[in-house]
Coordinates of N, CA and C in Angstrom, one line a residue:
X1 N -29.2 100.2 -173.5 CA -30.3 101.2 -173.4 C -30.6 101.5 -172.0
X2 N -31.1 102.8 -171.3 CA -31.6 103.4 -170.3 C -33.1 103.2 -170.1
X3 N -33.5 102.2 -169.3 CA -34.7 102.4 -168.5 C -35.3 103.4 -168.1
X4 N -36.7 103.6 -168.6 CA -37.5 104.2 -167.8 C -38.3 104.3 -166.5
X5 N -38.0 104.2 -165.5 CA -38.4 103.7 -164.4 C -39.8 103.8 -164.1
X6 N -40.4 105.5 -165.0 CA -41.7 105.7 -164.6 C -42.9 105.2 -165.1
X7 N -42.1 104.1 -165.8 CA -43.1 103.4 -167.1 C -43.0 101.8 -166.8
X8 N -44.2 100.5 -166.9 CA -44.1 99.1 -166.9 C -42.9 99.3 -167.4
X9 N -42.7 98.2 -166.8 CA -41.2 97.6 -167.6 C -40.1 98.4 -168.2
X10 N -40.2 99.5 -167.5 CA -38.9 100.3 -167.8 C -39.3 101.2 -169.0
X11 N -40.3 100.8 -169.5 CA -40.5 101.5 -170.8 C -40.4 100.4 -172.1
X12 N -40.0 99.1 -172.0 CA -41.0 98.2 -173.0 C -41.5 97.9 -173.4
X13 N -41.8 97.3 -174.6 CA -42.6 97.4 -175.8 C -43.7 96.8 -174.7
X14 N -45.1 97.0 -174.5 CA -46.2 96.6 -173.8 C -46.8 95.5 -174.5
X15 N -46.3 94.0 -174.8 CA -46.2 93.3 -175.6 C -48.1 92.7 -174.8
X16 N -48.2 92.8 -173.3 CA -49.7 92.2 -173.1 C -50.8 93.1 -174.2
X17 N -50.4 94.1 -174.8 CA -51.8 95.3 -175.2 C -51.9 95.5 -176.6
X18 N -50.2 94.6 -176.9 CA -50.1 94.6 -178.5 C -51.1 93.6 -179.4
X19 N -51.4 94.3 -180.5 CA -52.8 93.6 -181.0 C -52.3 93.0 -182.2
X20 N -51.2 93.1 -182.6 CA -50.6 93.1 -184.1 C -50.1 91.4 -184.3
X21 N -49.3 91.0 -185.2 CA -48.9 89.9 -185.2 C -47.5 89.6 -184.4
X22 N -47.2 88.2 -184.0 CA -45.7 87.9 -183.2 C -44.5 88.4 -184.2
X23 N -44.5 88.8 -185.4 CA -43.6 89.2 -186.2 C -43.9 90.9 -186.2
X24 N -44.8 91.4 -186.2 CA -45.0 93.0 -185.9 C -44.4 93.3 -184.6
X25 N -44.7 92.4 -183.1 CA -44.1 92.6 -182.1 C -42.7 92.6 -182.4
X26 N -42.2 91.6 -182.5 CA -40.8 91.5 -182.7 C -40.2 92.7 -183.2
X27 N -40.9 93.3 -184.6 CA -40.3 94.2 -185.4 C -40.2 95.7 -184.8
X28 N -41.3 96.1 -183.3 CA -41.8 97.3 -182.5 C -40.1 96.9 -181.8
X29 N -39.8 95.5 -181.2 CA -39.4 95.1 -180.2 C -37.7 95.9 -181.4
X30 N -37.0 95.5 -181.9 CA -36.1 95.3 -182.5 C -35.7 97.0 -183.1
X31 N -36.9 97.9 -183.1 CA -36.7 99.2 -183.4 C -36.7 99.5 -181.9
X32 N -36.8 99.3 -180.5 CA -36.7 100.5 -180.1 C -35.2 99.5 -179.0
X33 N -35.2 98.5 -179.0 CA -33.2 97.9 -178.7 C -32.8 98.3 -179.3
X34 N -31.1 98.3 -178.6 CA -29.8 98.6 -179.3 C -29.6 97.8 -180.5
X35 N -28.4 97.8 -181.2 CA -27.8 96.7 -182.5 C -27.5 95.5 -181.8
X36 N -26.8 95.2 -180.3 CA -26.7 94.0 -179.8 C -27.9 93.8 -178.8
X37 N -29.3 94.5 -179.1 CA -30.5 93.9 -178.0 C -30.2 92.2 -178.5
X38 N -30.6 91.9 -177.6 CA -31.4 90.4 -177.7 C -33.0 90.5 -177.3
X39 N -33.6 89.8 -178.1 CA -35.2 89.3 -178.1 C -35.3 87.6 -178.1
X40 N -35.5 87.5 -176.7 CA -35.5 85.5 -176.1 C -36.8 85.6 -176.0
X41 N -37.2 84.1 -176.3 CA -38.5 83.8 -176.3 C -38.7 83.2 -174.7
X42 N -39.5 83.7 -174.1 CA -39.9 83.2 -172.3 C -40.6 81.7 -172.4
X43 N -40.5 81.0 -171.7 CA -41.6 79.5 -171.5 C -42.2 79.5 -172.7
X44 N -41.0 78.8 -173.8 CA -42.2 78.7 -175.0 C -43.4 77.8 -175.3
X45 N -42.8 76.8 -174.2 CA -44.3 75.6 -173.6 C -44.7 75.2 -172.6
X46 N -44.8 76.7 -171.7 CA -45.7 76.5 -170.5 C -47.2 77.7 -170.5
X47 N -47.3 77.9 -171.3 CA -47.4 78.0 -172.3 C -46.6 79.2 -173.1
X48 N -46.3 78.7 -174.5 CA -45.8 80.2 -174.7 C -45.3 80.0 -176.4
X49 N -44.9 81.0 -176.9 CA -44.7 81.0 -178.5 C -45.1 79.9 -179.5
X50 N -43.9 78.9 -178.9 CA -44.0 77.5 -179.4 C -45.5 77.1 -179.5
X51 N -46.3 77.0 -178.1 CA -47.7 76.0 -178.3 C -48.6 76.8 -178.9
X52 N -48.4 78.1 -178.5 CA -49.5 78.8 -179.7 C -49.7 78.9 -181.1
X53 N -48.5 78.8 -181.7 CA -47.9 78.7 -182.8 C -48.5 77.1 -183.7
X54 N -48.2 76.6 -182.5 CA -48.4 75.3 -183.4 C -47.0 74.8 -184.0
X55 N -46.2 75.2 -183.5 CA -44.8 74.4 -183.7 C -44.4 73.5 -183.9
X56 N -44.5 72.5 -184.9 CA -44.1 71.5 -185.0 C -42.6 71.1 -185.1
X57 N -42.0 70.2 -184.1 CA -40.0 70.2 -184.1 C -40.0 69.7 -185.3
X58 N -40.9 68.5 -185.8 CA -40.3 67.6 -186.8 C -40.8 68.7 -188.0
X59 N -41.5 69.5 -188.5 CA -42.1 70.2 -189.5 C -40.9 71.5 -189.6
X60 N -41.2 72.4 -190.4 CA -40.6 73.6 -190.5 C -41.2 74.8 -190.6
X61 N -42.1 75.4 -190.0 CA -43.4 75.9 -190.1 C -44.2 75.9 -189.4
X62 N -44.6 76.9 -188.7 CA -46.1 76.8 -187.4 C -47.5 76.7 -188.3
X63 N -48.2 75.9 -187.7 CA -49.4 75.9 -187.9 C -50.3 77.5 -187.8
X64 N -50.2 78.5 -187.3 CA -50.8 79.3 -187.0 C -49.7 80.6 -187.0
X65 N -49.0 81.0 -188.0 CA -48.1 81.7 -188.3 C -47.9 83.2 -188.2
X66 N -49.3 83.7 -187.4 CA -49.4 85.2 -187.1 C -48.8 84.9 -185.4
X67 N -48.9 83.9 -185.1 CA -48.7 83.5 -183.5 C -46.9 83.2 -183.6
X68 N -46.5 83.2 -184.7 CA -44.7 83.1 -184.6 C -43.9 84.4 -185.2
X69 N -42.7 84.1 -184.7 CA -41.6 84.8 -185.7 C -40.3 83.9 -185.8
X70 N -39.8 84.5 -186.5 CA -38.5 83.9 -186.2 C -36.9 84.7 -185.7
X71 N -37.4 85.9 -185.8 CA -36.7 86.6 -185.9 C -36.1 86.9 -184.3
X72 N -35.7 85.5 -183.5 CA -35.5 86.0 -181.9 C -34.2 85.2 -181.8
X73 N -33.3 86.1 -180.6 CA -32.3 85.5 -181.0 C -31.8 84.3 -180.1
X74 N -32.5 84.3 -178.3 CA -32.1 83.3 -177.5 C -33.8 82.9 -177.2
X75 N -34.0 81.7 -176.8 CA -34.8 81.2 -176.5 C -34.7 80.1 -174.7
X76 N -35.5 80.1 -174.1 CA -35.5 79.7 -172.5 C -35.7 77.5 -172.7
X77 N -34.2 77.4 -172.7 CA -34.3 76.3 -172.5 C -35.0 75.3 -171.0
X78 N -34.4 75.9 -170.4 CA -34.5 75.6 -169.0 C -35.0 76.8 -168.2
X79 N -36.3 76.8 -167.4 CA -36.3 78.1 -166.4 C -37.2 77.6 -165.2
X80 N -36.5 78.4 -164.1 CA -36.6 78.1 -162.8 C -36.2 76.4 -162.7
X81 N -37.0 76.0 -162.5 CA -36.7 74.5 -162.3 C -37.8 73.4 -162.8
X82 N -38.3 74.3 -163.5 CA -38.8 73.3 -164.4 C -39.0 72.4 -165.5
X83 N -38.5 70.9 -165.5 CA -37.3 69.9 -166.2 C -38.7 69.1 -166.6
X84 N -39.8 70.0 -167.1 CA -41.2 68.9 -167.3 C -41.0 69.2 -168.9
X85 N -41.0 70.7 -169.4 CA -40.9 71.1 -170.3 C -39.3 71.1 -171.4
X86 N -38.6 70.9 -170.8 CA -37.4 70.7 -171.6 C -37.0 69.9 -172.7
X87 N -37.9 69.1 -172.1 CA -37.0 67.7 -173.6 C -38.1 68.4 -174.4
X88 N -38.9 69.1 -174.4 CA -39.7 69.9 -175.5 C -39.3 70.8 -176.3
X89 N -39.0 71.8 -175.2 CA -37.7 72.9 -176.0 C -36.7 72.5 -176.5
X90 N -36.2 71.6 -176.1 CA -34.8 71.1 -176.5 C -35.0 70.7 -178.1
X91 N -36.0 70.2 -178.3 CA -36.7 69.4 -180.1 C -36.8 71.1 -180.4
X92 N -37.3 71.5 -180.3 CA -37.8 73.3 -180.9 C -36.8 73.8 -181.1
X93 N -35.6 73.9 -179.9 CA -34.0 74.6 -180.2 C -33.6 73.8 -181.6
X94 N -33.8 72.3 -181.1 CA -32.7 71.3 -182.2 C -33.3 71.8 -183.8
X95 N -35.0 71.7 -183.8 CA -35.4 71.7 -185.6 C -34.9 73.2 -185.8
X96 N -34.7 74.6 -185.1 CA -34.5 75.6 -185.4 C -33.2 75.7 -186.0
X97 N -32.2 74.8 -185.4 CA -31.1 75.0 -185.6 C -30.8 74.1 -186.8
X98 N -31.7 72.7 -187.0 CA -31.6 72.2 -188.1 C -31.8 72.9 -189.6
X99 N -32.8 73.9 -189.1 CA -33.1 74.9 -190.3 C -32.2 76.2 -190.5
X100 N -31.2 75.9 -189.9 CA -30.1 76.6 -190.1 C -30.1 78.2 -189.6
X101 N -31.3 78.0 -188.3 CA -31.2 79.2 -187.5 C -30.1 79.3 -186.2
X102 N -29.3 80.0 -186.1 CA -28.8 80.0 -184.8 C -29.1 80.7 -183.6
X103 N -29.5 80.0 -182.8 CA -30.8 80.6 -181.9 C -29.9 80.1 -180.6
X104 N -29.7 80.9 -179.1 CA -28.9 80.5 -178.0 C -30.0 79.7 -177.5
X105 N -29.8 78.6 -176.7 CA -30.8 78.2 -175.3 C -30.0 78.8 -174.4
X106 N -31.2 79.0 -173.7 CA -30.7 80.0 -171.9 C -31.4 79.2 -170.8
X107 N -31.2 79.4 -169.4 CA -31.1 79.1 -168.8 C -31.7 80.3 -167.8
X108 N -32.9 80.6 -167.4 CA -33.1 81.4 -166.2 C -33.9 80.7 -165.4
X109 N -34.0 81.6 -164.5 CA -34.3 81.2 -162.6 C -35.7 81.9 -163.3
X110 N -35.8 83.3 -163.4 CA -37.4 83.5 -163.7 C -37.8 83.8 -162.0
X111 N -37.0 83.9 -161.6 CA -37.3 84.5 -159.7 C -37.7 86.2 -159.8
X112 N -38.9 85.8 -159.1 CA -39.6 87.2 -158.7 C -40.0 87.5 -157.0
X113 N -38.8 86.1 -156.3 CA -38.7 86.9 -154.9 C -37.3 86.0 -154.6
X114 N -37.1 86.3 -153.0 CA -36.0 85.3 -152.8 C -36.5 84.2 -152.5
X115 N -35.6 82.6 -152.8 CA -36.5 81.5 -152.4 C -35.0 80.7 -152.4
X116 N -35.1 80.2 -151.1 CA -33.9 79.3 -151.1 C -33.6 77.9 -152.1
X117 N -32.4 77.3 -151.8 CA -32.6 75.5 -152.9 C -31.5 75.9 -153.6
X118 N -31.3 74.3 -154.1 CA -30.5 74.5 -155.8 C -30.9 74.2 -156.5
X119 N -30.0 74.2 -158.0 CA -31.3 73.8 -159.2 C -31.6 74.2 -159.7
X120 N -31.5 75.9 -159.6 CA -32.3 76.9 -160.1 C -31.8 77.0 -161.3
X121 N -32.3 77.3 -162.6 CA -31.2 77.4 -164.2 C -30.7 78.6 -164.0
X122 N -29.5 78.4 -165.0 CA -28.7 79.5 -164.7 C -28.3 79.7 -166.6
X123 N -27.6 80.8 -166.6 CA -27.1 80.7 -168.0 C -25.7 81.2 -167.2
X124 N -24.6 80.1 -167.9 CA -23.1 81.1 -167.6 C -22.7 81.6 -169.0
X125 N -22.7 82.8 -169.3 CA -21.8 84.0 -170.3 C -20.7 84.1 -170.0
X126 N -20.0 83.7 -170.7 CA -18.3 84.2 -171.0 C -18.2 85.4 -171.1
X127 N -17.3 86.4 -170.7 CA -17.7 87.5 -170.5 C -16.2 88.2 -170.9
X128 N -15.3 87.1 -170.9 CA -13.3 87.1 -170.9 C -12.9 88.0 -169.5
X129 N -13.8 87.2 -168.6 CA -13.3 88.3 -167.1 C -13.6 87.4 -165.9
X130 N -13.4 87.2 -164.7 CA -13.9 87.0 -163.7 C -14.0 87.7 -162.1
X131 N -14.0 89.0 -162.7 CA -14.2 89.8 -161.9 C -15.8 91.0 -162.6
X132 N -16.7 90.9 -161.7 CA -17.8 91.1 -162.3 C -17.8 92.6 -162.4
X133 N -16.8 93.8 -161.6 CA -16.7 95.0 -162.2 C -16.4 95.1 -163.2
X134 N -15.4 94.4 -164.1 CA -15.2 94.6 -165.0 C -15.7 93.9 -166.3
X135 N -17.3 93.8 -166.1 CA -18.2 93.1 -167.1 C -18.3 93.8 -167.7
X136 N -18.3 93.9 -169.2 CA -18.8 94.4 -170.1 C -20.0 94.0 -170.8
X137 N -20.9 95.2 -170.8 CA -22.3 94.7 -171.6 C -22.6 94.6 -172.6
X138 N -21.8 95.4 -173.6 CA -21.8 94.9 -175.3 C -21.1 93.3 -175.3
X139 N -20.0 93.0 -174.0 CA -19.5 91.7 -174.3 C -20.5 90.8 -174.2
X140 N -21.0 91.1 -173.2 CA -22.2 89.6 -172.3 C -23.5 89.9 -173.6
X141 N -24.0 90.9 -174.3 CA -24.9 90.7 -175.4 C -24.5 89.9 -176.2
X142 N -23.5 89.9 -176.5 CA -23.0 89.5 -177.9 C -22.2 87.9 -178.0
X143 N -21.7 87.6 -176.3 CA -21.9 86.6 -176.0 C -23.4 85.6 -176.2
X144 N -24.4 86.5 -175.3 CA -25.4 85.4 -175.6 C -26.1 85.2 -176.9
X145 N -25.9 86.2 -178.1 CA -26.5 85.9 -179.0 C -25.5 85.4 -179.9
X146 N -24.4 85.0 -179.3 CA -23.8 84.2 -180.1 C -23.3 82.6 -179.5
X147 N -24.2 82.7 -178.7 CA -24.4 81.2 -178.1 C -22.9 80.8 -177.7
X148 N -22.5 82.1 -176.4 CA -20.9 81.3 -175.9 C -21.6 81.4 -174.3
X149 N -22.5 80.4 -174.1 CA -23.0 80.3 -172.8 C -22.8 79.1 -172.7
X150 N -23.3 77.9 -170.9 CA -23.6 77.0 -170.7 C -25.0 77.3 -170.1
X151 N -26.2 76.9 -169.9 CA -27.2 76.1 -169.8 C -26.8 75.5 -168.3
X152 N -27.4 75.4 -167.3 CA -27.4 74.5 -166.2 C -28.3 75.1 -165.2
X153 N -28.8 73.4 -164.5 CA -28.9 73.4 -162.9 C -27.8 73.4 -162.4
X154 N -26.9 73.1 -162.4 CA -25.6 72.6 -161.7 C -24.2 72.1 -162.1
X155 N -24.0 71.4 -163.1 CA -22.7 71.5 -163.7 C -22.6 72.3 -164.6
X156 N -21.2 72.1 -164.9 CA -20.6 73.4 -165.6 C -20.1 72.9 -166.4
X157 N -19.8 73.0 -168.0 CA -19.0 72.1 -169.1 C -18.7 72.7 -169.8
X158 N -17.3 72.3 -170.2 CA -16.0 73.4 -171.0 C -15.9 72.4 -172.2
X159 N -16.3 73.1 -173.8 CA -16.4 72.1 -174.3 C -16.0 73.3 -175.6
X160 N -14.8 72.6 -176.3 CA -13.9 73.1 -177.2 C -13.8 72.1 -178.3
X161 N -13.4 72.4 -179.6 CA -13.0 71.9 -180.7 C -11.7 72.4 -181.2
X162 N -10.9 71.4 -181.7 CA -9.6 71.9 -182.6 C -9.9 71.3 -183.3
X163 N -9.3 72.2 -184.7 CA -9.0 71.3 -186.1 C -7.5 70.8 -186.2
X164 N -7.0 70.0 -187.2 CA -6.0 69.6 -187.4 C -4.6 71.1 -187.5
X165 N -5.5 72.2 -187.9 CA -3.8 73.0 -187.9 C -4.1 73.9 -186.2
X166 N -4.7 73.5 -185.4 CA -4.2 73.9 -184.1 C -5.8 74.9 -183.7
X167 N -6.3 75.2 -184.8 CA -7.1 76.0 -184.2 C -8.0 75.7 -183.7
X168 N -8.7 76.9 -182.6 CA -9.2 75.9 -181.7 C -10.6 77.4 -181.7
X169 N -11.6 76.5 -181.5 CA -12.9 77.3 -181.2 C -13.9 77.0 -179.7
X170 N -14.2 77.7 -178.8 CA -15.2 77.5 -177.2 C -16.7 77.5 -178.3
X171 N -17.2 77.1 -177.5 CA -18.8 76.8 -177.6 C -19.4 78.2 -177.9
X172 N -20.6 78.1 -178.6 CA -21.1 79.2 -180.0 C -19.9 79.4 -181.3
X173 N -18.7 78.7 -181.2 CA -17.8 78.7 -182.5 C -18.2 78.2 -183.5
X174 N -17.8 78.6 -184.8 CA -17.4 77.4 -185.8 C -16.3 77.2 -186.1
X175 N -16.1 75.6 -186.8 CA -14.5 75.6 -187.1 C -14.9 74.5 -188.6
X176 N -14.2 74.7 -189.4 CA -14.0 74.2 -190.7 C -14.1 73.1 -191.0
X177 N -14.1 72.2 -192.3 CA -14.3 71.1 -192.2 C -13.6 70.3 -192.1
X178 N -13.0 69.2 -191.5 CA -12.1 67.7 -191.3 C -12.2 67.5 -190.0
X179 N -10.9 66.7 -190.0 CA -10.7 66.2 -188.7 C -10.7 67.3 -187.3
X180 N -11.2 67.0 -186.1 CA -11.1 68.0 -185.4 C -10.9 67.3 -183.8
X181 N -10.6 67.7 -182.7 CA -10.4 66.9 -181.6 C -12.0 68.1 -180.4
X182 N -12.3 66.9 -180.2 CA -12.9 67.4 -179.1 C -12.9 67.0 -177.9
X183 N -12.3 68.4 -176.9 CA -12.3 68.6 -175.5 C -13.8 68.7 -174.5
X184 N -14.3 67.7 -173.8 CA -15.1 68.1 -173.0 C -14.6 67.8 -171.6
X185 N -15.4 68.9 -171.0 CA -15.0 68.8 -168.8 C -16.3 69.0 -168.4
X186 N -16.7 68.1 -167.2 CA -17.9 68.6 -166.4 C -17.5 68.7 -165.0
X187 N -17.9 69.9 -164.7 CA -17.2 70.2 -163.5 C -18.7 70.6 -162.2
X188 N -18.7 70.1 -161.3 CA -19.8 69.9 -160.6 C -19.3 70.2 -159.0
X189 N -20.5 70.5 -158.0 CA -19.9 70.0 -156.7 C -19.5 68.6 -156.1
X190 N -19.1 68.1 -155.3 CA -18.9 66.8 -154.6 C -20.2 66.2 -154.5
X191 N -21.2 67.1 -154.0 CA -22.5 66.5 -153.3 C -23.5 66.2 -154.6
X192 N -23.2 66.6 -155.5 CA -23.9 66.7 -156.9 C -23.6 65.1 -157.8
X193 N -25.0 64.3 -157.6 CA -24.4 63.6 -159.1 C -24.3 63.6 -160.2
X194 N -23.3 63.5 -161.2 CA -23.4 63.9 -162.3 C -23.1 62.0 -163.0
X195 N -23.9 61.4 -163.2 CA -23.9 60.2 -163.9 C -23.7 60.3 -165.6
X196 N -23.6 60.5 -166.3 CA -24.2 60.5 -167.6 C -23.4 62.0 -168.6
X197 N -22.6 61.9 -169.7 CA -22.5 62.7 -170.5 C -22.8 62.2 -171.8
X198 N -23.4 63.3 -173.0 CA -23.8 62.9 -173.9 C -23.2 63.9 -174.9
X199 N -23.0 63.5 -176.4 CA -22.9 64.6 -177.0 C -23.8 64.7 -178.2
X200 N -24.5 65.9 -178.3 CA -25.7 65.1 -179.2 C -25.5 66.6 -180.6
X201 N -25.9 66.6 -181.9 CA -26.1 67.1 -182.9 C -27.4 67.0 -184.0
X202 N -27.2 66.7 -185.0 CA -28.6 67.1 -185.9 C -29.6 66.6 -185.2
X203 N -30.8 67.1 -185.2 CA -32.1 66.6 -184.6 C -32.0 66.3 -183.6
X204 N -31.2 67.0 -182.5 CA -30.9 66.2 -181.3 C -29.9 64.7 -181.1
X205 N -29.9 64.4 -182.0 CA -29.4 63.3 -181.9 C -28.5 62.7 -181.2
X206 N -28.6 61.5 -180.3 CA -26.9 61.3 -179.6 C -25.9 60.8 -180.6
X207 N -24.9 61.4 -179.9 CA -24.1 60.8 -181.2 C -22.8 59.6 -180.2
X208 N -22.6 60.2 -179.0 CA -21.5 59.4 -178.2 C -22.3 59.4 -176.4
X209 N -22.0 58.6 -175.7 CA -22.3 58.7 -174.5 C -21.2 58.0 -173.8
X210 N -21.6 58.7 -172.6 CA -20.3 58.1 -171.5 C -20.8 57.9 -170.1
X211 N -20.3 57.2 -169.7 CA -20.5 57.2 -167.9 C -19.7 57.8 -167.2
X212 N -20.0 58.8 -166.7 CA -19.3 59.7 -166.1 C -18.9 59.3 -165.0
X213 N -18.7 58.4 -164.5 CA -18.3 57.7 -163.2 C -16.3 57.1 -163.6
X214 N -16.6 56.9 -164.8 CA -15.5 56.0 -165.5 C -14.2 57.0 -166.3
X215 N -15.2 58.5 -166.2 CA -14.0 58.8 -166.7 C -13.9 60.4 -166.4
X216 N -13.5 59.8 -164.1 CA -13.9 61.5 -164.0 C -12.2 62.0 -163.5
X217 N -12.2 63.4 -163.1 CA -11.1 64.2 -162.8 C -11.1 63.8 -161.4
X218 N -11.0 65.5 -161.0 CA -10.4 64.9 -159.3 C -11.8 65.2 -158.8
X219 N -12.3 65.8 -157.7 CA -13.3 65.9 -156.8 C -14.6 66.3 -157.6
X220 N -13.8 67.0 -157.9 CA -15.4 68.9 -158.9 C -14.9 68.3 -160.7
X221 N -13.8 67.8 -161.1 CA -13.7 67.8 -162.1 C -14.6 66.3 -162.7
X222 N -15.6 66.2 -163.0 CA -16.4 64.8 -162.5 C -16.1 64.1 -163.9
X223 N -15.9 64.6 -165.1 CA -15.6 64.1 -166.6 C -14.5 65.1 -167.0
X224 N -13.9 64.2 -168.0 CA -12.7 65.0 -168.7 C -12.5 63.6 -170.0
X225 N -12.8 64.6 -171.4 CA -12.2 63.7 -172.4 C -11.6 64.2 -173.6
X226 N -10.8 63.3 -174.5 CA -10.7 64.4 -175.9 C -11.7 62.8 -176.8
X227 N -12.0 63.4 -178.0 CA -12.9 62.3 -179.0 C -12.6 63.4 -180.4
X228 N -11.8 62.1 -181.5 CA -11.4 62.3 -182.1 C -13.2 62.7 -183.5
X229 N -13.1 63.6 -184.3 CA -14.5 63.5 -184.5 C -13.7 64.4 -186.4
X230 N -14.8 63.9 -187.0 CA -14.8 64.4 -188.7 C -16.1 65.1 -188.9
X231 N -15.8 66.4 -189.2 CA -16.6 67.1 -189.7 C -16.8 67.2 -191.2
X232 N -18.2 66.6 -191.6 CA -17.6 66.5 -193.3 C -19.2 67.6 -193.8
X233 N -19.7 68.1 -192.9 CA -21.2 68.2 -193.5 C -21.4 69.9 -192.1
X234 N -22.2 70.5 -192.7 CA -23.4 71.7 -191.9 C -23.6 70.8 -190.9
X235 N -23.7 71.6 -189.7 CA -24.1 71.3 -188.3 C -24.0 71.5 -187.3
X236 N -24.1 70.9 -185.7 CA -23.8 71.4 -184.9 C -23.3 70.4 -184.0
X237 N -23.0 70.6 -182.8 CA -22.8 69.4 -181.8 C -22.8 70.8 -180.9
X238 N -23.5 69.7 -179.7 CA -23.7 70.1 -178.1 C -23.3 69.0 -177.0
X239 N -23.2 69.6 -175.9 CA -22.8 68.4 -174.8 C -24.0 68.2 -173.2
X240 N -24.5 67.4 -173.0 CA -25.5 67.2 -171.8 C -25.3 66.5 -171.1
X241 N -25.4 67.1 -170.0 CA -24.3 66.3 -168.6 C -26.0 66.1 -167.6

């Protein structure tokens, strides 16, 4: 879609002046984006959707249900650099997804000037390119709403599944049920520590941990494994470095 420059925000929905419910906004928001818009929810606990809502991770249902929707498709796991609120979102992503929503976590900076450091969250989108002229924006939409992103301050992790007949799925995939091999890599700077990999699924849960000191690559490649795993049930797995 084409911005209107002479208008707030280019010309969107004026969500401070909207009087209606979080699910009326959504529904203003979703008529005037494209088929692949994305609608992410901002600091959903500094404050924001989540605490107003009354979100409970362990419940299925907000307390205050004119204050929610559900209908969004990426949500801000990490932004700018603040790691006070995350293990909060992280429970809100996990029950969302226990309820069989598939919702992306993102990663933004949330910068509204320049400000030097590292740290800052990022979201990396697969994009099938690495040359940034030839990005595609229906690709990088549809990327993020189909959750083929990583999440980070700082490392980077390539984290793939095969099943037994060869096929193989990158992160936001599904792959069928049985046996399946999973590939993880955390790839970091030198100056960066990266101690600790996890891989966690339903309710967050950990399911394997490693010490990443014990089982790294060469310099930047700081972890590298395969882990033999059975998929017998609905779900998900993620990796946290």
């Amino acid at each position: 879609m084409t911005g209107d420059r002479t208008q707030p925000n280019f010309g969107a929905p004026v969500w401070w002046e909207f009087e209606g419910t979080t699910e009326e906004l959504f529904d203003v928001m979703r008529e005037a984006l494209p088929d692949n818009g994305v609608i992410q929810v901002n600091h959903g606990r500094t404050p924001g959707m989540f605490t107003f809502a009354g979100w409970d991770p362990d419940g299925d249902e907000a307390d205050y249900p004119s204050f929610y929707a559900d209908d969004f498709d990426a949500m801000e796991l990490l932004q700018f650099k603040n790691y006070d609120t995350m293990d909060m979102l992280l429970l809100d992503w996990c029950s969302h997804l226990d309820l069989g929503y598939r919702k992306t976590a993102t990663g933004v900076s949330d910068e509204h000037a320049i400000r030097p450091g590292a740290g800052y969250a990022r979201s990396y989108v697969w994009v099938g390119t690495d040359d940034p002229a030839e990005v595609d924006l229906d690709t990088f939409m549809e990327s993020v709403a189909g959750g083929r992103l990583v999440v980070s301050g700082g490392p980077f992790i390539v984290f793939t599944a095969t099943d037994e007949h060869g096929n193989a799925v990158d992160m936001g995939g599904e792959i069928a049920a049985g046996a399946v091999t999973l590939h993880i890599e955390v790839w970091a700077p030198t100056w960066m520590e990266v101690s600790e990999v996890r891989l966690r699924g339903g309710g967050c849960g950990i399911a394997a941990t490693w010490d990443a000191a014990q089982l790294a690559g060469d310099e930047v490649q700081r972890f590298v494994t395969d882990l033999e795993w059975v998929v017998d049930e609905d779900g998900y797995l993620f990796v946290e470095a």
